[in-house]
Coordinates of C-alpha atoms in Angstrom, one line a residue:
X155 CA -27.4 82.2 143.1
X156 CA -30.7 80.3 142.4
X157 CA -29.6 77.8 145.0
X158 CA -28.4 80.1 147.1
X159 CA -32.0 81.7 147.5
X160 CA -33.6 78.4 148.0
X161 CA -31.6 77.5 150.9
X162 CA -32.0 80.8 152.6
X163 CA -35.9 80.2 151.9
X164 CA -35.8 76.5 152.7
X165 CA -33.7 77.8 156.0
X166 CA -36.3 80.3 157.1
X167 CA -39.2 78.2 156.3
X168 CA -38.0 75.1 158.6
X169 CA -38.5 76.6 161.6
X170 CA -35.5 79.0 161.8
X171 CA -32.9 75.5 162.4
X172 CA -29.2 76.7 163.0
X173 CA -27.1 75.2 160.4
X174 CA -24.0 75.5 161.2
X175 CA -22.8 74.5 157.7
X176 CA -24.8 76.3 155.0
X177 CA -22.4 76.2 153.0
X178 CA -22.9 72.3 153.1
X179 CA -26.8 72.6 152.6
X180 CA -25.9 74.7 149.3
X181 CA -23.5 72.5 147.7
X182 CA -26.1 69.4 148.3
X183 CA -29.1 71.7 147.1
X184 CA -26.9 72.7 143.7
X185 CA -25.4 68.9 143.6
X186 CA -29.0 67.2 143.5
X187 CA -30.5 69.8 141.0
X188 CA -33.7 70.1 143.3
X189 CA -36.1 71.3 141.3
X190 CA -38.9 70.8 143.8
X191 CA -39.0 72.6 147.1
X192 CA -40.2 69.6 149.2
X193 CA -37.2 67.6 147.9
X194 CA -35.0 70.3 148.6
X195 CA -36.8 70.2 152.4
X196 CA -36.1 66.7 152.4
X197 CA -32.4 67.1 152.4
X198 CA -32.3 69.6 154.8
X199 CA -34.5 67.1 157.2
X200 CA -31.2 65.1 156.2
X201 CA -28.7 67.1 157.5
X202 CA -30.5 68.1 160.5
X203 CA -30.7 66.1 163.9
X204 CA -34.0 65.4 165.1
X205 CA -36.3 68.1 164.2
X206 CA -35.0 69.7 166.9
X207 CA -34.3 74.0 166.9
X208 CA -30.8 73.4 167.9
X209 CA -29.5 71.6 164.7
X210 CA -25.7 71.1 164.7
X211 CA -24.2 69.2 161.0
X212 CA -20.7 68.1 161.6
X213 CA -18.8 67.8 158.7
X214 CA -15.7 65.3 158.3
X215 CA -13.0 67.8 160.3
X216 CA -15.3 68.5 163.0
X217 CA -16.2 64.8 164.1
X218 CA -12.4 63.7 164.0
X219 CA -11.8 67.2 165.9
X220 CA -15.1 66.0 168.6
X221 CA -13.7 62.2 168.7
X222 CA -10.3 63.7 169.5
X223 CA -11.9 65.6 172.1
X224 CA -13.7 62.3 173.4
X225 CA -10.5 60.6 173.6
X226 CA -8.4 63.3 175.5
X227 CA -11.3 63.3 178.3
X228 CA -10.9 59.4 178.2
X229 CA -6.7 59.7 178.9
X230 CA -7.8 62.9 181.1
X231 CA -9.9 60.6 183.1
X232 CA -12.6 63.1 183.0
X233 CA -15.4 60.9 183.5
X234 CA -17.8 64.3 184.9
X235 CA -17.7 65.2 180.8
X236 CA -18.1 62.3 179.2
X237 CA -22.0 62.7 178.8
X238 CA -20.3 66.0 176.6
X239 CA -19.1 63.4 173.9
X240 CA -21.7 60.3 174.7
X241 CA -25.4 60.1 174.6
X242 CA -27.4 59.1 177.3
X243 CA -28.8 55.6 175.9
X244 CA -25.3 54.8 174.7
X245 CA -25.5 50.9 173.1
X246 CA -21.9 49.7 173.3
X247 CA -21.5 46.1 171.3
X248 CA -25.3 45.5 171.2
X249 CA -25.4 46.2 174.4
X250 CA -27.9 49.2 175.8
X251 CA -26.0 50.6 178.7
X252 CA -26.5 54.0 178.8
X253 CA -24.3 56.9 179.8
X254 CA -24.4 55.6 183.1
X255 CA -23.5 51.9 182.3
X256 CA -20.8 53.0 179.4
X257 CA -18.6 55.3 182.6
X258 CA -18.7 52.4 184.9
X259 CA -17.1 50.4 181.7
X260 CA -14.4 52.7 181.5
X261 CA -13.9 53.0 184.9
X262 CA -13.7 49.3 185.7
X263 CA -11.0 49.6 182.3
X264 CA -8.8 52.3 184.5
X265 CA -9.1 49.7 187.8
X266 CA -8.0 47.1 186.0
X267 CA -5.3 48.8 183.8
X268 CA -4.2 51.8 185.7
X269 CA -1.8 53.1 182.8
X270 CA -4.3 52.9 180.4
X271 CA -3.9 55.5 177.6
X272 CA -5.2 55.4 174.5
X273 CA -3.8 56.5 171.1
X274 CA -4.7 57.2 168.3
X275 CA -3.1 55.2 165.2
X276 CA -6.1 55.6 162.8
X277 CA -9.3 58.0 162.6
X278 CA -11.6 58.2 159.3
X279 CA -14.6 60.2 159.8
X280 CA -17.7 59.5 157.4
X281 CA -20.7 61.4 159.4
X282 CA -22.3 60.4 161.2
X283 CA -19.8 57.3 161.7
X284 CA -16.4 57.3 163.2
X285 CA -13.6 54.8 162.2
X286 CA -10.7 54.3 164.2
X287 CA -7.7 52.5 165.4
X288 CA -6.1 52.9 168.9
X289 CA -3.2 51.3 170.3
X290 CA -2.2 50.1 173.6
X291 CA 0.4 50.0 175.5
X292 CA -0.3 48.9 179.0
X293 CA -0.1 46.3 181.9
X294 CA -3.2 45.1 182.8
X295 CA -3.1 43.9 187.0
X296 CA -4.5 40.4 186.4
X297 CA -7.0 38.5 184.2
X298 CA -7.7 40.8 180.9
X299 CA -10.0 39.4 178.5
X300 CA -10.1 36.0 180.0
X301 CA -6.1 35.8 179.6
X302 CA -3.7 35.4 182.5
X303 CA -1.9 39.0 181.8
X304 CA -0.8 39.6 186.0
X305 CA 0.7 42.8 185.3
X306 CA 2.9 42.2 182.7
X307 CA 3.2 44.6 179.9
X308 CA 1.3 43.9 176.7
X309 CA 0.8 45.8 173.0
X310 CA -2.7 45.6 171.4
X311 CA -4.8 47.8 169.5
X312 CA -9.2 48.2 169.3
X313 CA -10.6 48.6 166.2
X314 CA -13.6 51.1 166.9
X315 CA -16.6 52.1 164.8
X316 CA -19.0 55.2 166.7
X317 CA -22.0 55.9 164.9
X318 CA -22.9 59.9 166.2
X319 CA -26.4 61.2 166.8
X320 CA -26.5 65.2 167.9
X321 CA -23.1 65.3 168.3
X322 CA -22.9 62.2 171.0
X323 CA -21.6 58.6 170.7
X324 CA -24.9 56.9 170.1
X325 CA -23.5 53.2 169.4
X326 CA -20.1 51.8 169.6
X327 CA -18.8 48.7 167.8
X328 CA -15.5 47.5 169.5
X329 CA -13.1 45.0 168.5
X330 CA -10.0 44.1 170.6
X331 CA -7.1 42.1 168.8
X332 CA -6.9 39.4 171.0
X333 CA -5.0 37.5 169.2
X334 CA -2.1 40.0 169.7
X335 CA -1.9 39.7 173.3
X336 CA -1.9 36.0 173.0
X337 CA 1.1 36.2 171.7
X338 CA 2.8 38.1 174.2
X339 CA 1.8 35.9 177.0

């Protein structure tokens, strides 16, 4: 119950932060044995986003749940809600694109492979990071990824790491098995 108090205190005192997941705070305040208050703080700065009033802490289920989400916009084609699941200065392979610069990317995708859908094979969520797998099964209309596909059906998957900041895709690492579609063609 000690701990319990703490965080309530430590709650209150850092500027009256939603935390979604007290329960969370509590563990990690009883886990690390915090016996001073600005240590205790200094997880709490942890969990929380920013500094910001509106602090969200998404635990394991609930970033698989969000990325799930992310994905069913992506097969939705929902492209007016993807700022919902991506943050505005989005940096997709090293590359700062931006919210703006990471739709046009997934359009261009859905031009070029109109049956593009994509699976889920594999998720493991470690917040703030998101592992995955998808799979593919599509026919790309011509050239995709420098190989001479012309519409014929192909089988591939993407091995994805997101790293999340308040609740968005902040940074995407994306690697396509090439190698597999080589050997279809």
């Amino acid at each position: 119950m000690k701990h319990h108090r703490l965080a309530v205190r430590l709650f209150d005192e850092t500027g009256g932060r939603r935390f979604d997941r007290v329960a969370v705070a509590v563990e990690r305040l009883a886990q690390f044995g915090l016996a001073q208050r600005s240590r205790a703080a200094a997880i709490f700065q942890r969990f929380s986003r920013n500094g910001t009033d509106q602090e969200t802490v998404l635990d394991a289920h609930d970033l698989g749940t969000l990325y799930r989400r992310y994905i069913d916009c992506l097969n939705r084609r929902d492209w007016g809600s993807l700022g919902e699941f991506v943050a505005q200065d989005a940096i997709h392979n090293g590359r700062a694109m931006g919210l703006a610069g990471y739709r046009a990317m997934l359009e261009q995708d859905v031009r070029d492979i109109p049956d593009l859908h994509f699976e889920i094979e594999l998720l493991v969520a470690e917040p703030p990071l998101i592992a995955c797998r998808l799979r593919f099964d599509c026919t790309p209309r011509k050239v995709f990824l420098g190989l001479p596909v012309d519409g014929r059906r192909i089988a591939f998957s993407e091995n994805v790491f997101c790293a999340w900041r308040d609740g968005k895709i902040a940074q995407v690492w994306s690697v396509i098995d090439k190698a597999a579609i080589e050997a279809q063609l």
